[in-house]
Short mmCIF file of C-alpha atoms and ligand atoms in Angstrom, two decimals:
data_model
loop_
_atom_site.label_atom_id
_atom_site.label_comp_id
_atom_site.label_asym_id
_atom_site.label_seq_id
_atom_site.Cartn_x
_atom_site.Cartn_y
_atom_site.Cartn_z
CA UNK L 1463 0.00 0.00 0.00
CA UNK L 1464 1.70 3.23 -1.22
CA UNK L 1465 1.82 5.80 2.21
CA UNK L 1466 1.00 9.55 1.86
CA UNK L 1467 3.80 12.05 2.08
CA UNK L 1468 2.71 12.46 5.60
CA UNK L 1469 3.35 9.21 6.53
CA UNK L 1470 6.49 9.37 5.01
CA UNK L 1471 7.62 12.59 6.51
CA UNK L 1472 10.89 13.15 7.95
CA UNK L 1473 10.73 15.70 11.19
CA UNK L 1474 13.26 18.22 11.82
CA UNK L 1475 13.40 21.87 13.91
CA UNK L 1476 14.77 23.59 11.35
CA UNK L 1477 13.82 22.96 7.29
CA UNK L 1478 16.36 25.46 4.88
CA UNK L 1479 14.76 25.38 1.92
CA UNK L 1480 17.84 26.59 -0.67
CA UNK L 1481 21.40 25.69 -0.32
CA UNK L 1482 22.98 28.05 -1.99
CA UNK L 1483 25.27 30.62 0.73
CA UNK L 1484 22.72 32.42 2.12
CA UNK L 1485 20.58 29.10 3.43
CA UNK L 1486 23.84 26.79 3.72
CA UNK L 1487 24.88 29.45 6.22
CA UNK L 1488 21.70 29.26 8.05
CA UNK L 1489 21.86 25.64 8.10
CA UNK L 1490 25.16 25.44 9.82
CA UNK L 1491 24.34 28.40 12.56
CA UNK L 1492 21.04 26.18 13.32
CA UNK L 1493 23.07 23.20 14.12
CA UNK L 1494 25.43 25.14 16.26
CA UNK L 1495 22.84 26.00 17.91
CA UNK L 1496 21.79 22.48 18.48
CA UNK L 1497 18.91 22.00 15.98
CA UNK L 1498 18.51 19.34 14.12
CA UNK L 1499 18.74 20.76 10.36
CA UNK L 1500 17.80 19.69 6.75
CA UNK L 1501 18.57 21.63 3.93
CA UNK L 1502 16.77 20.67 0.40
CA UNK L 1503 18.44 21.65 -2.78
CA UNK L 1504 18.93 19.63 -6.00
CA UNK L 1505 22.67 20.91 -5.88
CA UNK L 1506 23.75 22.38 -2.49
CA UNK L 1507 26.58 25.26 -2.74
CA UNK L 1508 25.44 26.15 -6.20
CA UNK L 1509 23.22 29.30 -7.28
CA UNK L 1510 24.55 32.48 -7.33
CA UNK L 1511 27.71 32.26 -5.78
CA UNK L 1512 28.99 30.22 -8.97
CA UNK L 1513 28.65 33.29 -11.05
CA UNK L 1514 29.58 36.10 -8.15
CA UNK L 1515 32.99 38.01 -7.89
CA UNK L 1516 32.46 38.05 -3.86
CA UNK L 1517 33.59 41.43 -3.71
CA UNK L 1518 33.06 42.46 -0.14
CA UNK L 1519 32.08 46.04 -1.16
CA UNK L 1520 29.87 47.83 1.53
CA UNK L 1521 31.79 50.87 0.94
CA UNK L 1522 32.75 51.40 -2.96
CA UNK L 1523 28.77 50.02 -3.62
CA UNK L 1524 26.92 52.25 -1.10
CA UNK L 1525 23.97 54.07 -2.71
CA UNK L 1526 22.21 57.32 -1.86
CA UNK L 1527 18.99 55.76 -0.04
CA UNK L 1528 20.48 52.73 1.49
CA UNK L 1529 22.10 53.94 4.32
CA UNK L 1530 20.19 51.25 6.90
CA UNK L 1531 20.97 48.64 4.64
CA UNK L 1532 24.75 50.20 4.89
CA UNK L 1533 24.60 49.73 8.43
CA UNK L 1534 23.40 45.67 7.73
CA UNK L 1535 26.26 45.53 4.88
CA UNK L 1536 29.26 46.69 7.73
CA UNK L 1537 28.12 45.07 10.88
CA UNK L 1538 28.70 41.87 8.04
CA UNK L 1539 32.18 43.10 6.70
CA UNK L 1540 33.35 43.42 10.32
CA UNK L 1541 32.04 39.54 11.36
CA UNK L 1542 34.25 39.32 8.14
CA UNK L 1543 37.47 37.70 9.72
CA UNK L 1544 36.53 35.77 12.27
CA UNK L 1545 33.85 34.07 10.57
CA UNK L 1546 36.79 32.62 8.06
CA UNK L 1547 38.83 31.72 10.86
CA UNK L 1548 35.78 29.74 12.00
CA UNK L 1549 35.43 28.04 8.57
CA UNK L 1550 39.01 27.54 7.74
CA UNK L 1551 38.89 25.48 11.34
CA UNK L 1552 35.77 23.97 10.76
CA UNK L 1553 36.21 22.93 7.36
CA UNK L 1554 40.25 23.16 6.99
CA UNK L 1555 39.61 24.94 3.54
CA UNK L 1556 41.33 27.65 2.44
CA UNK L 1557 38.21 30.22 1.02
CA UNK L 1558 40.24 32.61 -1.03
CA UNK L 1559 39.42 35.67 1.74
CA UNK L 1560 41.78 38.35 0.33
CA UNK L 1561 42.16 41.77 2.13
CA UNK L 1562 43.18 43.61 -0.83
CA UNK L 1563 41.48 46.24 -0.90
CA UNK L 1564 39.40 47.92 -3.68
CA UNK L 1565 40.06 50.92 -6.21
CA UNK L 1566 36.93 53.05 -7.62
CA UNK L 1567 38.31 54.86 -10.91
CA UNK L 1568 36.36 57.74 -13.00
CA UNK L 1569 37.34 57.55 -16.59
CA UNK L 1570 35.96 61.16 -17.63
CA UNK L 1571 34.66 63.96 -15.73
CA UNK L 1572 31.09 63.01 -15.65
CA UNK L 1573 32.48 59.91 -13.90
CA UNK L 1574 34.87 62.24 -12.03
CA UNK L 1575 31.75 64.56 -10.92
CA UNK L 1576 30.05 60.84 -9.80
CA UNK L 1577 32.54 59.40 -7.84
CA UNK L 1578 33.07 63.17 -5.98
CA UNK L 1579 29.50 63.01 -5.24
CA UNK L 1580 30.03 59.47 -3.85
CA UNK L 1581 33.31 60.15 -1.92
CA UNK L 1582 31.01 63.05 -0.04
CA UNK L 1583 28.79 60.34 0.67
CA UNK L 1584 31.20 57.79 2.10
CA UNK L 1585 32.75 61.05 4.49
CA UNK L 1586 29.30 62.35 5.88
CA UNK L 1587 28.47 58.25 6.71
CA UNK L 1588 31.54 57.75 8.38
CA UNK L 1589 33.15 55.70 5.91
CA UNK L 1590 37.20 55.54 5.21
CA UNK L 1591 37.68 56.52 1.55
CA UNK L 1592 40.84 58.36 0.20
CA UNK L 1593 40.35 60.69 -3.24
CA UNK L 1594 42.97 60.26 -5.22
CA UNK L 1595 44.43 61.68 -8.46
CA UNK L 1596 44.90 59.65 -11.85
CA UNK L 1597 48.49 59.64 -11.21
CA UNK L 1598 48.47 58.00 -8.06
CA UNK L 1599 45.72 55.79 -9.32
CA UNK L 1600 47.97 54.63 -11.80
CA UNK L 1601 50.91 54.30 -9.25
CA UNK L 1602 49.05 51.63 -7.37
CA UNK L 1603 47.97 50.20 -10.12
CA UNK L 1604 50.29 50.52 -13.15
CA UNK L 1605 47.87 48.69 -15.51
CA UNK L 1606 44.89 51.05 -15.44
CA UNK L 1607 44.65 53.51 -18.70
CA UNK L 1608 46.20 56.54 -18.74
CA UNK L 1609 43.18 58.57 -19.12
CA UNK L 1610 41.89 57.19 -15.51
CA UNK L 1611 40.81 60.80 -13.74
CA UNK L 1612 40.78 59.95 -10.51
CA UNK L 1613 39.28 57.31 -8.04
CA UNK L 1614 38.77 56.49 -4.34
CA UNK L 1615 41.04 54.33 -2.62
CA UNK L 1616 39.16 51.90 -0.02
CA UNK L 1617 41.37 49.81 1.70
CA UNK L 1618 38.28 47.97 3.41
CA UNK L 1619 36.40 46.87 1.25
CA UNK L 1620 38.21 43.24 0.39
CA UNK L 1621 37.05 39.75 -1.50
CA UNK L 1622 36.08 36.27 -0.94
CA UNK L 1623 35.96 33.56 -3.54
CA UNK L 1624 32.51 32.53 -3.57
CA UNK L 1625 32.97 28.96 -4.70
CA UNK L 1626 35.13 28.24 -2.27
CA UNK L 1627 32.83 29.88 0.54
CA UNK L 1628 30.14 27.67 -0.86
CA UNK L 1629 32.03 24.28 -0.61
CA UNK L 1630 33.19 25.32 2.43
CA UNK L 1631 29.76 26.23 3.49
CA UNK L 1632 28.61 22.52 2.82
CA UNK L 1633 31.30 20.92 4.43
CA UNK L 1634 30.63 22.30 7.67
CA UNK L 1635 27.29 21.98 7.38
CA UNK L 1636 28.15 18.40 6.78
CA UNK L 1637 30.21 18.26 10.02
CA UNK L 1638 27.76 20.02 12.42
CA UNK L 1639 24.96 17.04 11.50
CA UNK L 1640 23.38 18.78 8.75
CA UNK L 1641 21.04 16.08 6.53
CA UNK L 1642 20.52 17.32 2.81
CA UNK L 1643 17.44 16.79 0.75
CA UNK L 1644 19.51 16.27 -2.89
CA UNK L 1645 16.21 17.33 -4.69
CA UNK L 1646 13.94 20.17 -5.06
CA UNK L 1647 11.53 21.44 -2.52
CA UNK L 1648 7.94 21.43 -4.45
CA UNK L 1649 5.36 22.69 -1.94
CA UNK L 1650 4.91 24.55 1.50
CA UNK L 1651 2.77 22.67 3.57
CA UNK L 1652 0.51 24.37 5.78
CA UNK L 1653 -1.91 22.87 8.51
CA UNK L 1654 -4.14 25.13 10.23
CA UNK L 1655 -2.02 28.73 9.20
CA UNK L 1656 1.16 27.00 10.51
CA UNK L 1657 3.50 26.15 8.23
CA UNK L 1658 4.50 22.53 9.13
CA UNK L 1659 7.79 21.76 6.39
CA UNK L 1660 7.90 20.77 2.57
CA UNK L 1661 6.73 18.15 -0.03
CA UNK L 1662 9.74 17.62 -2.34
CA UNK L 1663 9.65 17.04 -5.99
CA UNK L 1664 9.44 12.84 -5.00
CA UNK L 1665 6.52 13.09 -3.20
CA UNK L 1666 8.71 12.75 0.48
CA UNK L 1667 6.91 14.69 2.96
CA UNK L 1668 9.37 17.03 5.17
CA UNK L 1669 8.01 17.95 8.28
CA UNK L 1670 9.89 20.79 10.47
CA UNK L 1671 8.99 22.69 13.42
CA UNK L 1672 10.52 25.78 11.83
CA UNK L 1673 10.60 26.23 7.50
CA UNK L 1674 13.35 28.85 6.61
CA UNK L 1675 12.47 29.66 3.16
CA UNK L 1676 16.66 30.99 1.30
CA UNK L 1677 15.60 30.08 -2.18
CA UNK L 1678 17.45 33.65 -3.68
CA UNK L 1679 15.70 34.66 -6.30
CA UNK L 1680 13.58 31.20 -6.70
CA UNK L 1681 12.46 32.42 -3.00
CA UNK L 1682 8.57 33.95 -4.72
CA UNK L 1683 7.87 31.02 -6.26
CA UNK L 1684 7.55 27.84 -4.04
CA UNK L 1685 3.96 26.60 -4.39
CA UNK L 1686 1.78 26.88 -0.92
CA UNK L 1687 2.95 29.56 0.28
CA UNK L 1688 0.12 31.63 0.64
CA UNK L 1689 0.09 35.30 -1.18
CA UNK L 1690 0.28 37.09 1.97
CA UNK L 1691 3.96 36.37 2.64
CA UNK L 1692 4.77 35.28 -0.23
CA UNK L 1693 8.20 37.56 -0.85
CA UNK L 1694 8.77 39.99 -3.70
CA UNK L 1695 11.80 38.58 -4.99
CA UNK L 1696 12.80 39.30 -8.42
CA UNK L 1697 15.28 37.71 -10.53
CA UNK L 1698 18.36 40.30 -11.84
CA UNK L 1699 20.42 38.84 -14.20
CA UNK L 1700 24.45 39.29 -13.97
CA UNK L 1701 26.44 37.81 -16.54
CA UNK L 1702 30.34 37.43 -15.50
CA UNK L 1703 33.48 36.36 -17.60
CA UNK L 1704 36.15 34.86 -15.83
CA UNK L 1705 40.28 35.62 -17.35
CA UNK L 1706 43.48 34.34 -16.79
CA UNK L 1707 46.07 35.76 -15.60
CA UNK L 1708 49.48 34.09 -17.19
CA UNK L 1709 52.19 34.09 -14.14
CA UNK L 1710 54.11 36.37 -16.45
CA UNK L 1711 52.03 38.92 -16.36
CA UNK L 1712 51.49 38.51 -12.15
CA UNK L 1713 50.63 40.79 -10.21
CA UNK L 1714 48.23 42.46 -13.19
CA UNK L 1715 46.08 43.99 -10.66
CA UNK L 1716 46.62 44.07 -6.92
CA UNK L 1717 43.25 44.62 -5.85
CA UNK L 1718 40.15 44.83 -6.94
CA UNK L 1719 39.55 47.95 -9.65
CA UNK L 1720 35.89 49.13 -10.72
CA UNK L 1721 34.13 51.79 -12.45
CA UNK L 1722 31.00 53.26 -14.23
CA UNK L 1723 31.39 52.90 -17.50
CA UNK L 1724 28.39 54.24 -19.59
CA UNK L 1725 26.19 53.55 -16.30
CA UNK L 1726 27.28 50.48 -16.13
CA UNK L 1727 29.01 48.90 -13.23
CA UNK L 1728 32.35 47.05 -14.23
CA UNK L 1729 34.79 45.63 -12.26
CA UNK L 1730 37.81 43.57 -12.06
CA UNK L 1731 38.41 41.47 -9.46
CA UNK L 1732 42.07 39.43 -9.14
CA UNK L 1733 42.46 36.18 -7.29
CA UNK L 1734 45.37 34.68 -6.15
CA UNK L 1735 45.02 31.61 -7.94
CA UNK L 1736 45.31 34.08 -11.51
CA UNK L 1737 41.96 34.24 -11.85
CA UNK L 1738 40.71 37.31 -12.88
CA UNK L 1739 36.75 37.94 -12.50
CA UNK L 1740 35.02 40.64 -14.57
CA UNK L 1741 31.58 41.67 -13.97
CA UNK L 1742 29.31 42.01 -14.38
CA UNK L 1743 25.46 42.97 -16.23
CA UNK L 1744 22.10 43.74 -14.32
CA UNK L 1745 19.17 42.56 -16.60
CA UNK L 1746 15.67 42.33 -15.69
CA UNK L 1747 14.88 39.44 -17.98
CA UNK L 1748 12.95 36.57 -15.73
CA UNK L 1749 15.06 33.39 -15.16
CA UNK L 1750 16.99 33.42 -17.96
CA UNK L 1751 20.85 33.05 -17.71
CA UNK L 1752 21.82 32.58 -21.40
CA UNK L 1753 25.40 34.59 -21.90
CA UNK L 1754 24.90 36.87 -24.99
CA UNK L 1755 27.16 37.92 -27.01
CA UNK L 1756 26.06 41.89 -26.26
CA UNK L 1757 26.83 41.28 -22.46
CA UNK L 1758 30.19 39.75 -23.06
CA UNK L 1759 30.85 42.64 -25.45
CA UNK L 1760 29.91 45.06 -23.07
CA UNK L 1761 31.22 43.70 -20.35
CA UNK L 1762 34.87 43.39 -22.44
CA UNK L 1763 34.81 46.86 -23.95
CA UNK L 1764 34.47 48.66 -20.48
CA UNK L 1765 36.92 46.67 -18.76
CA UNK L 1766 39.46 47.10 -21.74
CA UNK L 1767 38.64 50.83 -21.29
CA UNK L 1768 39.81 50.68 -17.71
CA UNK L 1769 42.59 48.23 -18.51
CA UNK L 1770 43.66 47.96 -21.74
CA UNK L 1771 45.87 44.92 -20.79
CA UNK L 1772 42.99 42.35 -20.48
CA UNK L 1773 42.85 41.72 -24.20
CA UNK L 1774 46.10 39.68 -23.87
CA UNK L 1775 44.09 37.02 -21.55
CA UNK L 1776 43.05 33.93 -22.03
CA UNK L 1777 38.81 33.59 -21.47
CA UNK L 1778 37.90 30.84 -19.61
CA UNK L 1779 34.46 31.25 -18.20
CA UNK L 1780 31.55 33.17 -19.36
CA UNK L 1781 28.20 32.88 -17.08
CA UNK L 1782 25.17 34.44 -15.81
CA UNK L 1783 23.44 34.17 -12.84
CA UNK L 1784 20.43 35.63 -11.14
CA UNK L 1785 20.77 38.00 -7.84
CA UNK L 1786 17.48 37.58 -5.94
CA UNK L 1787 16.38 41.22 -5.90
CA UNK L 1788 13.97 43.35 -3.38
CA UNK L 1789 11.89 46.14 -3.94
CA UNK L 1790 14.05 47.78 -1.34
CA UNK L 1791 17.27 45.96 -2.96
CA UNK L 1792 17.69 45.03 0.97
CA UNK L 1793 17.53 41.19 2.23
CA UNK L 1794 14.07 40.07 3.92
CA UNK L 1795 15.11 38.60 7.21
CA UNK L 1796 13.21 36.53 9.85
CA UNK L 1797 9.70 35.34 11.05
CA UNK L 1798 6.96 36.23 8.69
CA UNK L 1799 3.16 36.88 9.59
CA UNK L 1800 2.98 32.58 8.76
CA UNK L 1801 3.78 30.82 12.17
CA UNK L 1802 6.21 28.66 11.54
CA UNK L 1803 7.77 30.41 8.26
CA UNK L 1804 10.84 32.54 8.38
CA UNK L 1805 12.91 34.60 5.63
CA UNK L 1806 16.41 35.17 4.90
CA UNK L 1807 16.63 36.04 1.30
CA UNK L 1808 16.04 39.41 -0.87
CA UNK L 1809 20.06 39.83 -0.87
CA UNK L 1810 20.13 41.11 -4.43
CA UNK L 1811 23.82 42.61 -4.89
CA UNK L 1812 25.01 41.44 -1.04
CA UNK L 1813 24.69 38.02 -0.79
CA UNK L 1814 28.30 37.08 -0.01
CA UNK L 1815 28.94 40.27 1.83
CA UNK L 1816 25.79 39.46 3.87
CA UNK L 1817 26.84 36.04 4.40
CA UNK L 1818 27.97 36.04 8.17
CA UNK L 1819 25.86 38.55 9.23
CA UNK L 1820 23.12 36.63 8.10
CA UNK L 1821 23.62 33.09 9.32
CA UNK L 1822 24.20 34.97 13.33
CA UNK L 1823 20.80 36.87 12.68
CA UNK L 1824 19.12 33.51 11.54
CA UNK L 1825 20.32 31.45 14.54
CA UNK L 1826 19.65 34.06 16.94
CA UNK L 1827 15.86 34.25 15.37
CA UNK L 1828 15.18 30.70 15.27
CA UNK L 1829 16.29 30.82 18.95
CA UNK L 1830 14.20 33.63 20.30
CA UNK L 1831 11.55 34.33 17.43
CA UNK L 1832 12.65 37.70 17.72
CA UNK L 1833 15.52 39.92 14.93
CA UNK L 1834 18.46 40.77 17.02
CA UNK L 1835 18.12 44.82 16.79
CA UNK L 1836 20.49 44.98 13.87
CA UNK L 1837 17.94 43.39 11.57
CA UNK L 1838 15.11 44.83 12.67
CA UNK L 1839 14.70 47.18 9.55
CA UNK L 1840 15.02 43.88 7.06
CA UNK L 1841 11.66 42.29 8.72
CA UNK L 1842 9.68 40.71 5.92
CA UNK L 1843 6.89 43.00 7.28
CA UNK L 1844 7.70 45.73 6.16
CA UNK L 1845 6.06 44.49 2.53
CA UNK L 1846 3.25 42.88 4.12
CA UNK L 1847 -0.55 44.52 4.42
CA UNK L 1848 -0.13 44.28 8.06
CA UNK L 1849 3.40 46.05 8.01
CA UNK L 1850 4.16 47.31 11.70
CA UNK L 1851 7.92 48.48 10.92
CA UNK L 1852 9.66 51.32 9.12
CA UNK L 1853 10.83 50.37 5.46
CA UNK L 1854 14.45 50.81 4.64
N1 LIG I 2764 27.82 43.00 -5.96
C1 LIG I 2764 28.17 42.86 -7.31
C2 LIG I 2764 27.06 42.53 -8.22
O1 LIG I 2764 25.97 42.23 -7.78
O2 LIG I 2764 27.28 42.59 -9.41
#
């Protein structure tokens, strides 16, 4: 007699539904914490953070309007350090966490007026941010073009290599007693306006005490969850190339270099391994992640304009992914007005910056029920009919 996914279900306290960083990092606070955890995902450690740069960049990407979400974006570059001294131990990986620094350029004097008007910014919020002129731009960086006007020097604002965080994300969840679900989670289920866990795409019935719902920007469209908290999560496209840097050309860059180009964002991010990642586009196009031949034009001819150099590199990876965007471009954190249903996704342009900050606000909500004070501006409330906090 064939049993009902009920029957069949599998009980847990805490149900990530997503693997990718933002809900492997979740997964491995929870069991810290002493939950028992299960994560479903067809391909844990994938998503977005195989197409990401993992520029750490709360400072050189701050935006007029987004000054909470600034405060969010530091409190995680600070947790920086020791949370990859935690990982390397847990995990003995080495994550590629480089503190190189970071190099904002202005190629003409629009660019020039921008990044003036973005340097103010960075002062009046407190930020450390040196002007400085083409020449010395070109002194720490001898491979920039000659006609760079100027830039802002931010020594804080370093990189991770998101692959590596994401293995290493799924080893220690691995470690710490984590079970994975290798498939896809189908439907929320929902018994008497509690959510109560997941069916999967085999028909296994999940059942959790607590669902955490860190699908990126898959998060809107699990079936069963019911319109009222259903989050606004968009897709945004970002196709990436990925170069090679010949050791005879080493050190091409020393840090990571970006610009406005046109409008567009471009930037250049060096590894140590000689891997050099340039990104990237921001295309509202659904969940499509076909590489065209318009963004990897684009995406070249802006990067050559900042660095003439690259065109001697070998290609070796072209790729788009999909940033889970918010109408608020801010992450939706914590309990939603579903019992039993909590957020942490919405990170559109942050998610690997957000990372640590994320998985200590998670664990300390699935604790208490209640956002640590730091998060309290990301509650999915604030989209929700019966909102009862301040937008960001
Ligand atoms: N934070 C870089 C990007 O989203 O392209």
């Amino acid at each position: 007699m064939s049993r009902t996914p009920a029957e069949r279900s599998v009980t847990s306290d805490v149900l990530v539904v997503g693997g990718g960083i933002i809900g492997l990092v979740t997964a491995w606070r929870a069991a810290q914490r002493g939950f028992t955890t299960t994560v479903v995902d067809p391909e844990p450690g994938g998503g977005a953070a195989q197409v990401a740069a993992g520029m750490l960049a709360a400072v050189t990407e701050l935006h007029y309007g987004e000054q909470t979400l600034l405060g969010l974006n530091l409190a995680s570059a600070r947790r920086y350090p020791d949370f990859v001294a935690e990982l390397t131990e847990a995990t003995g990986q080495d994550l590629g966490y480089r503190r190189c620094g970071t190099l904002a350029v202005a190629l003409d004097s629009d660019d020039r007026a921008h990044l003036r008007e973005l340097h103010a910014l960075q002062i009046r919020s407190g930020l450390e941010s040196e002007w400085l002129s083409g020449r010395e731009c070109r002194r720490l960086e001898p491979m920039l073009a000659p006609g760079v006007r100027g830039g802002l020097r931010v020594d804080g604002d370093h990189q991770i290599d998101p692959r590596r965080l994401a293995k290493g994300l799924v080893t220690a969840c691995e470690r710490a007693g984590v079970v994975f679900h290798r498939t896809w989670a189908e439907r929320l289920t929902v018994v008497r306006e509690r959510a109560t866990g997941v069916v999967t795409a085999g028909g296994d019935g999940l059942a959790a005490a607590q669902v955490v719902l860190a699908a990126g920007s898959l998060s809107g469209r699990l079936e069963g969850v019911p319109d009222f908290v259903r989050p606004p999560v968009r897709p945004v496209k970002g196709q990436v190339l990925r170069l090679t840097v010949p050791k005879r050309y080493a050190p091409f860059l020393s840090r990571t270099v970006r610009a406005v180009v046109r409008g567009s964002h471009v930037y250049l991010v060096p590894r140590e391994s000689g891997e050099l990642v340039v990104g990237a586009t921001s295309e509202e196009l659904g969940w499509d992640t076909t590489v065209t031949a318009g963004g990897v034009y684009e995406l070249l001819r802006d990067a050559h304009e900042l660095v003439p150099g690259i065109t001697e590199l070998p290609l070796t990876e072209t790729r788009a992914g999909l940033r889970p965007g918010s109408p608020d471009n801010a992450p939706l954190l914590g309990p939603t007005g579903l019992d039993g249903l909590l957020l942490a996704t919405g990170h559109h342009r942050n998610g690997v910056l957000l990372t640590p900050v994320t998985g200590d606000v998670m664990a300390h909500v699935l604790a208490s029920g209640e956002l640590p004070e730091e998060a309290r501006p990301f509650t999915p409330h604030r989209f929700s009919p019966t909102r009862t906090e301040q937008p960001v």
